[in-house]
Short mmCIF file of C-alpha atoms in Angstrom, two decimals:
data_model
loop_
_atom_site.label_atom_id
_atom_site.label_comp_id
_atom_site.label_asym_id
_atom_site.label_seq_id
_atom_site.Cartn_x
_atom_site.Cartn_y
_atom_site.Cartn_z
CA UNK A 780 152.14 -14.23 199.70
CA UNK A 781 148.69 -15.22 201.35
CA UNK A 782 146.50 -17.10 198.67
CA UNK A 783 143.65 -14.96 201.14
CA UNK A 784 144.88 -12.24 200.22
CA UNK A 785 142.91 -9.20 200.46
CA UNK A 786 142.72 -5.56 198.45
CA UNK A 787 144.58 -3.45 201.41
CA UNK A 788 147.26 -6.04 201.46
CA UNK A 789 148.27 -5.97 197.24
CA UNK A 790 147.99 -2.39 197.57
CA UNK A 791 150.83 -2.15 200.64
CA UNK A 792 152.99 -4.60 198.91
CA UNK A 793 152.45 -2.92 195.66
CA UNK A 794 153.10 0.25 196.81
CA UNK A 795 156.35 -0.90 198.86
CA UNK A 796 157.46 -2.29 195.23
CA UNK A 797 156.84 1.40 193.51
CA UNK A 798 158.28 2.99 196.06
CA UNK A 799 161.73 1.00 195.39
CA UNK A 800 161.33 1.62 191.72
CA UNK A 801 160.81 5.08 192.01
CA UNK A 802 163.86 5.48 194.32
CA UNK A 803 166.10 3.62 191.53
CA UNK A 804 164.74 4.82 188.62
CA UNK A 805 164.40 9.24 190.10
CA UNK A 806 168.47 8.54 191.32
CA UNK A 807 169.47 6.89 187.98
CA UNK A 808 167.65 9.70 186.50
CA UNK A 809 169.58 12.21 188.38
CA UNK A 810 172.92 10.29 187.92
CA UNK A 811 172.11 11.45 183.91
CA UNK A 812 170.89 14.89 184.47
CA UNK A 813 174.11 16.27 182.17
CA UNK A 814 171.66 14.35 179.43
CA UNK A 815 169.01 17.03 179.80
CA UNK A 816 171.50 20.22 180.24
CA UNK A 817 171.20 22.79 176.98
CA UNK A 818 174.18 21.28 175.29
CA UNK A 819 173.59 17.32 176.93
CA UNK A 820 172.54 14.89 174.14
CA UNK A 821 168.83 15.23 175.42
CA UNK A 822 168.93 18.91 174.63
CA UNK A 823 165.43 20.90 175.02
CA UNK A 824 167.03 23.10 172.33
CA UNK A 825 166.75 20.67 169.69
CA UNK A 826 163.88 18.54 170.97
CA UNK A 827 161.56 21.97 171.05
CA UNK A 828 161.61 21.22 167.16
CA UNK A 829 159.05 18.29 167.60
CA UNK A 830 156.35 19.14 165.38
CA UNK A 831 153.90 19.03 168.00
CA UNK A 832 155.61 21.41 170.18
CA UNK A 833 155.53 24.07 168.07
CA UNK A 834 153.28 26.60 170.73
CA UNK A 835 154.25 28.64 173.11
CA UNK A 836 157.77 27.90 173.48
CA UNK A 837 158.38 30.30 176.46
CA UNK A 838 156.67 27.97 178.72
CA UNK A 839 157.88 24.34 177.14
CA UNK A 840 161.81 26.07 178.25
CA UNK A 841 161.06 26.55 182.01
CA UNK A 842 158.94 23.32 181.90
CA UNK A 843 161.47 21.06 180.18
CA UNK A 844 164.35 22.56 181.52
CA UNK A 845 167.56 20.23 183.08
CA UNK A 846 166.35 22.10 186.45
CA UNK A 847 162.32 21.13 185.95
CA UNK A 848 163.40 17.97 185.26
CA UNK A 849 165.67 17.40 188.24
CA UNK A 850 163.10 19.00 190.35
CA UNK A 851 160.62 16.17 188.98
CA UNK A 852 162.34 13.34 189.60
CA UNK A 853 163.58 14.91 193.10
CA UNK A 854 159.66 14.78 193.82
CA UNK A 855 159.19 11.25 192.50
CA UNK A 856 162.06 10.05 194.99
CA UNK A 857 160.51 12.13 197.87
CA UNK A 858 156.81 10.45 197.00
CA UNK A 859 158.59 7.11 196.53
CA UNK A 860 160.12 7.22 200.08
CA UNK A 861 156.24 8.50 201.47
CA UNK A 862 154.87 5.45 199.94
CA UNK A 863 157.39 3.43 202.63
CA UNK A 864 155.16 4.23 205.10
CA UNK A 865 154.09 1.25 206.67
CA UNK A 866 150.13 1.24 206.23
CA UNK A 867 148.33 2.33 203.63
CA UNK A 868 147.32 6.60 204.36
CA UNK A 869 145.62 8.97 202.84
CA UNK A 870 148.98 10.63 200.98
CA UNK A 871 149.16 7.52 199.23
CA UNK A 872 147.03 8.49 195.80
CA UNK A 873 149.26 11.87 196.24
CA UNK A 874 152.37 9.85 196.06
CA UNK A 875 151.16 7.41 193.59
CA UNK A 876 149.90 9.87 191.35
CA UNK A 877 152.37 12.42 191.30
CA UNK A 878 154.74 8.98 190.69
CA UNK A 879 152.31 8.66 187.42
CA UNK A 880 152.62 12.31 186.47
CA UNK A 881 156.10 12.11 186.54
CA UNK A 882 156.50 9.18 184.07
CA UNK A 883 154.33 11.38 182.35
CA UNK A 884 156.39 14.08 181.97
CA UNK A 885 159.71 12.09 181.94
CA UNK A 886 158.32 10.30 178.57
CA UNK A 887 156.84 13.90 176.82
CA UNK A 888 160.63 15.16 177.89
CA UNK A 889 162.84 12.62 177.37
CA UNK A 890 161.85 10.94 174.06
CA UNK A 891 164.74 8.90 173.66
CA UNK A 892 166.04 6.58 176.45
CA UNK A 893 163.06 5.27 178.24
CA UNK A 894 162.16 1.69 178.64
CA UNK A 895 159.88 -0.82 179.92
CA UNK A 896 160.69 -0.67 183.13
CA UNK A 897 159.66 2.82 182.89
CA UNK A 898 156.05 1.37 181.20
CA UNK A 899 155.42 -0.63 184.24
CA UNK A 900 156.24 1.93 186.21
CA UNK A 901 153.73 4.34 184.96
CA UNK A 902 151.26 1.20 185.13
CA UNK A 903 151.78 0.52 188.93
CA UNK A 904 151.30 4.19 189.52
CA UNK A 905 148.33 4.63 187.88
CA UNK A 906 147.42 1.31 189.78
CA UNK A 907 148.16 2.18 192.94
CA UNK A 908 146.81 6.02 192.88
CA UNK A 909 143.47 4.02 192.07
CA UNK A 910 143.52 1.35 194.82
CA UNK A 911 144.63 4.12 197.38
CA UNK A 912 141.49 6.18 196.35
CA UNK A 913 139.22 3.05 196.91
CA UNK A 914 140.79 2.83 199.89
CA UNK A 915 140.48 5.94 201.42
CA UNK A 916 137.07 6.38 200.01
CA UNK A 917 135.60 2.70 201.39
CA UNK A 918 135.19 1.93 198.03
CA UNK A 919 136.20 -1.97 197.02
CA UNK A 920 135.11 -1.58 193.92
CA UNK A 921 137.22 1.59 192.99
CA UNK A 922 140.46 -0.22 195.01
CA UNK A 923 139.71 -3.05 193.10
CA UNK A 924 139.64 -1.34 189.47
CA UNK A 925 143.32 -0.64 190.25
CA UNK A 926 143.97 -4.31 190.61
CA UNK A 927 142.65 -4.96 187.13
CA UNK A 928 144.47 -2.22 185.40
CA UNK A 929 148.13 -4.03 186.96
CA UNK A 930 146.86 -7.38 186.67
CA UNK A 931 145.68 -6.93 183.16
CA UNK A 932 148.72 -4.84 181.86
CA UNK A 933 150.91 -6.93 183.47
CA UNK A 934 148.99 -9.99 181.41
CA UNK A 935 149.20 -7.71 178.37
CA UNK A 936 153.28 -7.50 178.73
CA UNK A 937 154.24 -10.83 179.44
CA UNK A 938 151.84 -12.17 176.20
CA UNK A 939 152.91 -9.74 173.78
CA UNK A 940 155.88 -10.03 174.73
CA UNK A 941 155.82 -14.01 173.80
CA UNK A 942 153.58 -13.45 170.77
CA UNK A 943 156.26 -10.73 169.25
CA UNK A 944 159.14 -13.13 169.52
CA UNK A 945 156.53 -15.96 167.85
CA UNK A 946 156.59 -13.53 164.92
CA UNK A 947 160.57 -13.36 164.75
CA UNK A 948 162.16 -15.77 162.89
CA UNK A 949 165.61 -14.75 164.89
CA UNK A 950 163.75 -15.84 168.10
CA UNK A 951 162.24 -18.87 166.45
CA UNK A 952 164.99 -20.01 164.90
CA UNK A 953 167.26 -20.07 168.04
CA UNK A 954 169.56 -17.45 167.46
CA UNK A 955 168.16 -13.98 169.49
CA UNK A 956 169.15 -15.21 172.67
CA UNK A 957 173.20 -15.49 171.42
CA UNK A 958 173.08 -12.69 169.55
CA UNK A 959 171.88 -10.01 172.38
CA UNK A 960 174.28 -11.76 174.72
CA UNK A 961 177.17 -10.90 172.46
CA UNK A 962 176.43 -7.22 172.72
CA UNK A 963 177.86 -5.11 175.37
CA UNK A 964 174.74 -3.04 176.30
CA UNK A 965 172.48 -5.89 177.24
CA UNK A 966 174.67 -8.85 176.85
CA UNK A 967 177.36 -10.91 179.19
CA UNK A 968 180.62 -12.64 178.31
CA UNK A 969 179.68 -15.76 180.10
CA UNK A 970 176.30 -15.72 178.57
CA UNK A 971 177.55 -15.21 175.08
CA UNK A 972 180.16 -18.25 175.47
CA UNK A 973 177.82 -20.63 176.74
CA UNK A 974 174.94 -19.83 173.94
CA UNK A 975 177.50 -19.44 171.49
CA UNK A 976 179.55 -23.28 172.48
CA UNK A 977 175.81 -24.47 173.37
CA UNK A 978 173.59 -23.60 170.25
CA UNK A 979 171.03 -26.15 170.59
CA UNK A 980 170.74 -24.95 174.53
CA UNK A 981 170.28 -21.48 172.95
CA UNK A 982 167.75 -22.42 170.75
CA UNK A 983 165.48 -24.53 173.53
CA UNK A 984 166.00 -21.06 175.96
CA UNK A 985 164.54 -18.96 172.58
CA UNK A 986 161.78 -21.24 172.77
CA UNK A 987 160.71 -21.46 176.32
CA UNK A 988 160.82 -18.06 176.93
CA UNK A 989 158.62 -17.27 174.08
CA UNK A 990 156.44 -20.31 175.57
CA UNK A 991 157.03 -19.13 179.12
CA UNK A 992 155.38 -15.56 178.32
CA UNK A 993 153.07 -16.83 176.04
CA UNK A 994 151.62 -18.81 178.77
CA UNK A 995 151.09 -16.11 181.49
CA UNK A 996 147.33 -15.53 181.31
CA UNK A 997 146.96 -19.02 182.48
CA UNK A 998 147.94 -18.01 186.06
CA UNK A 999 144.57 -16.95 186.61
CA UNK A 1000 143.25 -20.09 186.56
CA UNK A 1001 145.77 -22.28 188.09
CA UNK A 1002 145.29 -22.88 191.56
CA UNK A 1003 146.60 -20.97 193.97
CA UNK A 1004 149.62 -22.63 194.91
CA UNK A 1005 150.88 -23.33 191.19
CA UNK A 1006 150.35 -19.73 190.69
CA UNK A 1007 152.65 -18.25 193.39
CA UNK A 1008 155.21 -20.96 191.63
CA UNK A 1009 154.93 -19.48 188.40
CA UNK A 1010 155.35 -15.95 189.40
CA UNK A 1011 158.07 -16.98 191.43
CA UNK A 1012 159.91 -18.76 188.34
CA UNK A 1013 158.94 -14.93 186.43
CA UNK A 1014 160.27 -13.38 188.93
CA UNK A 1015 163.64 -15.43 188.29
CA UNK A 1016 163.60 -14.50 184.92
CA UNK A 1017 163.75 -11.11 185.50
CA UNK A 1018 166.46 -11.59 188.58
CA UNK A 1019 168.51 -13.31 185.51
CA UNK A 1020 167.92 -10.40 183.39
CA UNK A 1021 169.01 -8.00 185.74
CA UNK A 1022 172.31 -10.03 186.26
CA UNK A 1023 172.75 -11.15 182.61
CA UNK A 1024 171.69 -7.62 180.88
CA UNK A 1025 171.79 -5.14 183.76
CA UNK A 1026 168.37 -4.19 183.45
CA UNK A 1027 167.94 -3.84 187.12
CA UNK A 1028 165.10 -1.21 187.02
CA UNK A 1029 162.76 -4.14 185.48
CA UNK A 1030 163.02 -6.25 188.65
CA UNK A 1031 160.40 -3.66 190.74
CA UNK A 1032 158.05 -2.64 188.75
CA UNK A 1033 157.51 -6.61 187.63
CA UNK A 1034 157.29 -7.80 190.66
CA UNK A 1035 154.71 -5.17 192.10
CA UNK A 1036 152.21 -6.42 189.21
CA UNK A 1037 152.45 -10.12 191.08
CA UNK A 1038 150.12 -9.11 194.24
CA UNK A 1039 147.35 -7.85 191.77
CA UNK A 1040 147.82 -10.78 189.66
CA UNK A 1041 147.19 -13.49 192.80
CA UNK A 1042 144.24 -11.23 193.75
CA UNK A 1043 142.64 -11.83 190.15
CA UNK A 1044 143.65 -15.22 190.27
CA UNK A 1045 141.18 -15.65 193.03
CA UNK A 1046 138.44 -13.14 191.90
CA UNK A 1047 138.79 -15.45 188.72
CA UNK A 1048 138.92 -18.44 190.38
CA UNK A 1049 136.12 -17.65 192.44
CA UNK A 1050 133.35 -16.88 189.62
CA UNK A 1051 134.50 -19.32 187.76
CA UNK A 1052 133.02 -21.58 190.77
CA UNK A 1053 136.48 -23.33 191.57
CA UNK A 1054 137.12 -22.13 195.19
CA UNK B 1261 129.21 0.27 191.67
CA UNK B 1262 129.60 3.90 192.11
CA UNK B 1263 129.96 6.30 189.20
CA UNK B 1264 134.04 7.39 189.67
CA UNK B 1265 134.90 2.55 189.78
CA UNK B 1266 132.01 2.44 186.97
CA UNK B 1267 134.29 5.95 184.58
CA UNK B 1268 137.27 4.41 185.67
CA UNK B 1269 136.78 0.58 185.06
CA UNK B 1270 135.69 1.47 181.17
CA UNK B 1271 138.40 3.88 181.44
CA UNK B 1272 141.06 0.78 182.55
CA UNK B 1273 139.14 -1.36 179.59
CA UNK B 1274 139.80 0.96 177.00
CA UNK B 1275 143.40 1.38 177.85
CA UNK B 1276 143.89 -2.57 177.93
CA UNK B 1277 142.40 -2.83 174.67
CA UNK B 1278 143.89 0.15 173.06
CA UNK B 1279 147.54 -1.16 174.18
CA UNK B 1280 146.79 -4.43 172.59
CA UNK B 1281 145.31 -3.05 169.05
CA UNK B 1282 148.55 -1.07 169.31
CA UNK B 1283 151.07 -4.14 169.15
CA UNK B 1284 149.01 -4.62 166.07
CA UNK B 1285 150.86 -3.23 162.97
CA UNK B 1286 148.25 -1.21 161.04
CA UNK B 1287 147.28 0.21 164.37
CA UNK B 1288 150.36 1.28 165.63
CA UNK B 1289 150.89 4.30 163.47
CA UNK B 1290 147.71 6.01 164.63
CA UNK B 1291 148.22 4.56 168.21
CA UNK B 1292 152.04 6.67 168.75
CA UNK B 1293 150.71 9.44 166.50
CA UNK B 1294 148.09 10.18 169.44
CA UNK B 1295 149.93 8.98 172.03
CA UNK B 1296 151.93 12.42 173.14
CA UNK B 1297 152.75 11.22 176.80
CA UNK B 1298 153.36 7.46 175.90
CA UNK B 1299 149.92 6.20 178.04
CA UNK B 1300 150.05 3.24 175.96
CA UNK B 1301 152.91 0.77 176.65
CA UNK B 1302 154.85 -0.77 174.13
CA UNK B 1303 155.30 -4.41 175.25
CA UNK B 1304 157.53 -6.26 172.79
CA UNK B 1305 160.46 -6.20 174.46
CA UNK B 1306 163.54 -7.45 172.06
CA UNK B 1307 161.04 -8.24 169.42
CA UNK B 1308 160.68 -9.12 166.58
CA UNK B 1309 164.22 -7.72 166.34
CA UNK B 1310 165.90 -8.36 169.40
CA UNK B 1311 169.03 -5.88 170.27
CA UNK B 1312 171.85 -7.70 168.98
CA UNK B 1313 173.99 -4.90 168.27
CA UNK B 1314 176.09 -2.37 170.19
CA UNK B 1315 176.43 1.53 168.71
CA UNK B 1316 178.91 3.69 169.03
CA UNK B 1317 178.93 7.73 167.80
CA UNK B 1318 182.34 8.08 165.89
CA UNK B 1319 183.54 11.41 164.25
CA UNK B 1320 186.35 12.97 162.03
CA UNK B 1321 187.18 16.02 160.65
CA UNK B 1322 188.10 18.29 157.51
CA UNK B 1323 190.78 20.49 157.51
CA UNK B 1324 191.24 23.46 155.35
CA UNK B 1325 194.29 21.38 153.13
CA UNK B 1326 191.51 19.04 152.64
CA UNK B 1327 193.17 16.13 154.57
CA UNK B 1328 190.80 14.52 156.63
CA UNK B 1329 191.65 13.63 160.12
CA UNK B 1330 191.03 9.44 161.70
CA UNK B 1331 187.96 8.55 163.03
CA UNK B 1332 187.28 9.31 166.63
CA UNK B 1333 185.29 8.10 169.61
CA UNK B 1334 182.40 10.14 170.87
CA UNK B 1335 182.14 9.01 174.51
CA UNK B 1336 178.53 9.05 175.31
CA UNK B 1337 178.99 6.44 177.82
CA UNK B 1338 180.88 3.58 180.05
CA UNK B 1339 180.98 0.06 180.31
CA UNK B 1340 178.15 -1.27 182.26
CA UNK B 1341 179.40 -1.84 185.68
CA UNK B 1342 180.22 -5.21 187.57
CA UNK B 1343 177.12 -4.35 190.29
CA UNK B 1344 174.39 -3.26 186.74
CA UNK B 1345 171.91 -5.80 188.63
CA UNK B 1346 171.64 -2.99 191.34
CA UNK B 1347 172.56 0.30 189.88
CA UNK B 1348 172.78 0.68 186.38
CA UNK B 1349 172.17 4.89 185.10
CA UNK B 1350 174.67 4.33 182.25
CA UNK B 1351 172.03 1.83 180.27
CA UNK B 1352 170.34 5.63 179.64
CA UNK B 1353 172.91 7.15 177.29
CA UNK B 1354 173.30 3.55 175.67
CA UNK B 1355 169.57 3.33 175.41
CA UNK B 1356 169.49 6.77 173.74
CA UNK B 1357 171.74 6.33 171.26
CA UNK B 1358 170.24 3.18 170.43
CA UNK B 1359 166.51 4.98 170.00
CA UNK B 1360 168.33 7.80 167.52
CA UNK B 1361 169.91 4.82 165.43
CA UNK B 1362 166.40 2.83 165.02
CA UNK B 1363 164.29 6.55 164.82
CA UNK B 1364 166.40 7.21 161.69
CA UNK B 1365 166.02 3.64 159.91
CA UNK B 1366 162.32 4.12 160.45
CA UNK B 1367 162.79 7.72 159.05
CA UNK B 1368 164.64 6.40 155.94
CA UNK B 1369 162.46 3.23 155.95
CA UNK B 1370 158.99 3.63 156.60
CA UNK B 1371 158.91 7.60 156.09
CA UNK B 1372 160.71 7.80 153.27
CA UNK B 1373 162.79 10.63 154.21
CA UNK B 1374 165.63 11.37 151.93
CA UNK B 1375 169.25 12.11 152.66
CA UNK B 1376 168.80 15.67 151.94
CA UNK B 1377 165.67 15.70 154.33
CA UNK B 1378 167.23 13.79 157.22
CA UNK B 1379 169.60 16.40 158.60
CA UNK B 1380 166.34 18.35 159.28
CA UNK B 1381 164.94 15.23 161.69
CA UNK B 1382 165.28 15.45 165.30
CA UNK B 1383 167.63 12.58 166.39
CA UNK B 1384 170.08 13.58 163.48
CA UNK B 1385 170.07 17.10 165.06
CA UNK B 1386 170.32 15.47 168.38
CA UNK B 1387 174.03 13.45 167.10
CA UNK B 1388 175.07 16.51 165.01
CA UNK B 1389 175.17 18.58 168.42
CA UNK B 1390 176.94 15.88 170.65
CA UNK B 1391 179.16 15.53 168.32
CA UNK B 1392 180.02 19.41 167.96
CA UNK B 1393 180.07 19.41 171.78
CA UNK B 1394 182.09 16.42 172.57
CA UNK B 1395 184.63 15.93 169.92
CA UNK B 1396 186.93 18.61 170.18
CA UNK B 1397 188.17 19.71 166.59
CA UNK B 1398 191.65 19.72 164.73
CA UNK B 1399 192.91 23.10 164.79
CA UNK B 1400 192.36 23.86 161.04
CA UNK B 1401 188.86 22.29 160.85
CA UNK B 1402 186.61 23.45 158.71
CA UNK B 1403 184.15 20.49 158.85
CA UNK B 1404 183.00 17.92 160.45
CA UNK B 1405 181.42 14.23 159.43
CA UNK B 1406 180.06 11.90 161.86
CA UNK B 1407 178.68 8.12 161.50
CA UNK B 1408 177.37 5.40 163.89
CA UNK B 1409 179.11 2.35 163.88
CA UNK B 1410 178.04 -1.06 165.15
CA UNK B 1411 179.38 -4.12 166.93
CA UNK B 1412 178.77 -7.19 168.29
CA UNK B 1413 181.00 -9.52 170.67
CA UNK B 1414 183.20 -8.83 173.42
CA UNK B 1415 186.31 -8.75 173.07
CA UNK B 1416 188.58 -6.73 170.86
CA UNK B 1417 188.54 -9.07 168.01
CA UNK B 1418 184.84 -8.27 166.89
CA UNK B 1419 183.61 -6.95 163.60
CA UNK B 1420 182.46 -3.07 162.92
CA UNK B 1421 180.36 -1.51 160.06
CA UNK B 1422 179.20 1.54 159.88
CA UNK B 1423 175.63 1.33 159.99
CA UNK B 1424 174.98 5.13 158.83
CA UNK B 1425 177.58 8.03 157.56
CA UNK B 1426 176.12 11.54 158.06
CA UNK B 1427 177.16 14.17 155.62
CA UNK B 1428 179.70 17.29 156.06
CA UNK B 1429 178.97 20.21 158.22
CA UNK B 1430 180.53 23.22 159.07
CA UNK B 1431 181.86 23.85 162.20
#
C-alpha cells in the first residue's frame, strides 16, 4: 500500500474489498434462505409481531418475504461483482449503495443472526457510495467525507472493542480467551488445549488484545511505515480469527477500512505538521 | 466545501458520535429503541461477556397416559466445517439461536417480563415454532415442552445445564 496514496486509489481497493464481502456474505445468505421460509426459524409470520411493525401488514409480507429476501441479496451479489470492475465508474455509488440498502433491509428482516461483519459491511458501503459520488462529481471533499466515515468507524470498533473487554473481569482476569475456545461455535480444539495447558499464555493473549485494540487510534499518528505494520499485524488477528473461530466474513470488511485509515494517517499527519 | 461534503460530513460526525454514546450504558436503551434498521453499530465484540457457551434447542413430549417421552435434539444446525475460514453459512443458525437465548435473559432480566408474559415475546415464539416444525411428535402427544441447553468443551465428556425450560403447549 503506497504511503502516497491518493482518494481514487482507497476507494478502488476499498471497493474491491466490499465487493468480496458482499459476494460471501449475499451466498452465505442464500445458503440459509430455508431460515427466512414461512415455517424457517426466521419466520416473517412470527417476526410481523414486532411492536413496531404493527401497520400495514399486507405490504411488510411481500417485502419480507423468503423470495424478497433472496431477491435482495441476489442484487447485493450482482452489485458486489459490478464493483470488480477495474476503475472506479459511475455505477459505483449504485453498487455501493444498493450494497448499504441491503444491510439495511437484511438487519430490519433478519433480527436475529447478524454480526459485525455485517456492521462493517454496512459501514464500507455507506463509505464507498460516498467516495464514488465525490468521485464522479470532482468533488475531493465529498470523496474524502467517505474516508472519514470508514476510517473513523473503523477507529470506533477496534477501541470499543478494547475498552469493553477492559470492563470484563473474564477478559481481565485471563480467562475469556479459554473459555470461547472451548465452545464449538466460535472455538477450536487446538486452541482450547493450548489456553487451557497454557493459562498464564491465555491470560497475557486476554491482555494484549484488549491492549492491541485499545491502541488503534494511535495509527494515525505513527509514521507511515509503522502504520502499514500495525494494520498488517490487525489484519493477522483477524486471519487467526477466521481460522480459530470461523468468522471468515470479518476478514473483508476489516481489511477494506485499512486504505481509509492510511489515507487519514497522512491527512493527520500532514496538519499536524509532521510530513 | 460544497453544501452535499458540508450535510454529509456533520451527517458522518453525528453517526460517529452517536455510535460511541451508544456503547455507553444509559444510552444504549434509547440508542436500539430508535435504531429500527441497526445504523448504529454495536462494537463490543465478545464483551464484557465473551461467548463461552454453545446452545442447543432440545425438546420432549407429553403423551395422553401422561408419560413423558426423552429429551430430543432440535437440529438447527452442523458442525462448523474444516474450510469455516473460507465459507462458513452455518455460523447463521448458531448465531440465531444464540441472539433468542441472550434476547430472553434480557427479557427476564432487564424487562422484567414474567414467565407467564414470556411466551407472548418474539424469540420464545420464534423456538416454540421450530420446535413444532422440526421435532416430529410421539404418536399420542398431546404436548410439547422445549428448553435450551448449554455446553462448553469439545469432546463428549463436557458438562450440560439447561439454561431455560419453556412451559407445556399443545400441539
Amino acid at each position: 500500500m503506497s504511503v502516497s496514496m491518493d482518494i481514487a486509489t482507497c476507494q478502488l481497493i476499498t471497493k474491491f474489498l466490499l465487493a468480496a464481502w458482499s459476494l460471501v456474505s449475499a451466498a452465505e445468505w442464500a445458503a440459509n434462505l430455508a431460515l427466512f421460509r414461512p415455517d424457517g426459524l426466521l419466520s416473517w409470520d412470527v417476526l410481523k409481531l414486532r411492536r413496531r411493525l404493527s401497520r400495514p401488514e399486507g405490504t411488510h409480507t411481500v417485502l419480507y418475504s423468503h423470495r424478497a429476501f433472496l431477491a435482495v441479496i441476489s442484487g447485493r451479489a450482482l452489485a458486489g461483482a459490478a464493483l470488480l470492475a477495474p476503475s472506479a465508474n459511475a455505477w459505483d455509488f449504485a453498487c455501493a449503495g444498493f450494497i448499504f440498502a441491503s444491510c439495511l433491509y437484511v438487519s430490519r428482516r433478519s433480527v436475529f443472526g447478524s454480526d459485525g461483519s455485517d456492521q462493517m459491511g454496512m459501514v464500507i458501503s455507506l463509505g464507498v457510495a460516498i467516495m464514488s459520488a465525490g468521485i464522479a462529481f470532482g468533488d475531493r471533499n465529498l470523496a474524502f467525507v467517505g474516508v472519514f466515515a470508514i476510517a473513523g468507524q473503523a477507529t470506533l470498533a477496534y477501541f470499543v472493542a478494547g475498552a469493553a473487554k477492559l470492563v470484563s473481569p473474564t477478559w481481565r482476569g485471563g480467562h475469556a480467551m479459554a473459555r470461547v475456545m472451548s465452545t464449538r461455535t466460535f472455538g477450536h480444539p487446538l486452541a482450547a488445549r493450548i489456553a487451557a495447558g497454557k493459562p498464564r499464555l491465555s491470560h497475557v493473549l486476554c491482555w494484549f488484545v484488549i491492549v492491541t485494540e485499545m491502541l488503534f487510534p494511535l495509527v494515525f499518528i505513527v509514521p507511515p511505515t509503522v502504520a502499514i505494520v500495525a494494520l498488517a499485524c490487525y489484519a493477522i488477528f483477524h486471519f487467526a480469527n477466521a481460522y480459530f473461530m470461523g468468522l471468515n466474513a470479518f476478514v473483508w470488511p476489516f481489511l477494506a477500512t485499512y486504505p481509509s485509515v492510511m489515507l487519514m494517517n497522512a491527512t493527520v499527519r500532514s496538519v499536524l505538521g509532521w510530513q | 466545501m460544497s453544501l452535499a461534503a458540508t450535510l454529509l460530513c456533520g451527517f458522518v460526525v453525528m453517526w460517529l458520535m452517536v455510535t460511541a454514546f451508544s456503547h455507553i450504558p444509559p444510552f444504549q436503551f434509547w440508542v436500539s429503541r430508535f435504531d429500527q434498521f441497526h445504523l448504529i453499530p454495536r462494537w463490543n465484540f465478545f464483551a464484557p461477556n465473551p461467548g463461552d457457551k454453545d446452545y442447543h434447542l432440545v425438546v420432549r413430549h407429553r403423551c395422553l397416559d401422561g408419560r413423558l417421552t426423552a429429551w430430543q435434539n432440535v437440529p438447527l444446525y452442523v458442525p462448523r466445517p474444516k474450510l469455516a475460514c473460507l465459507w462458513h453459512p452455518q455460523k447463521r443458525a448458531a448465531k440465531v439461536l444464540n441472539d433468542a437465548v441472550q434476547s430472553i435473559r434480557f427479557l427476564y432480566r432487564h424487562e422484567g417480563v414474567s414467565d407467564s408474559g414470556l411466551p407472548f415475546s418474539l424469540p420464545y415464539l420464534l423456538l416454540l415454532r421450530t420446535v413444532c416444525r422440526l421435532a416430529p411428535p410421539a404418536d399420542d402427544a398431546t404436548e410439547l415442552q422445549f428448553a435450551i441447553i448449554e455446553s462448553t468443551g469439545h469432546d463428549e465428556t463436557r458438562a450440560l445445564t439447561c439454561a431455560f425450560l419453556s412451559s407445556y403447549h399443545r400441539r
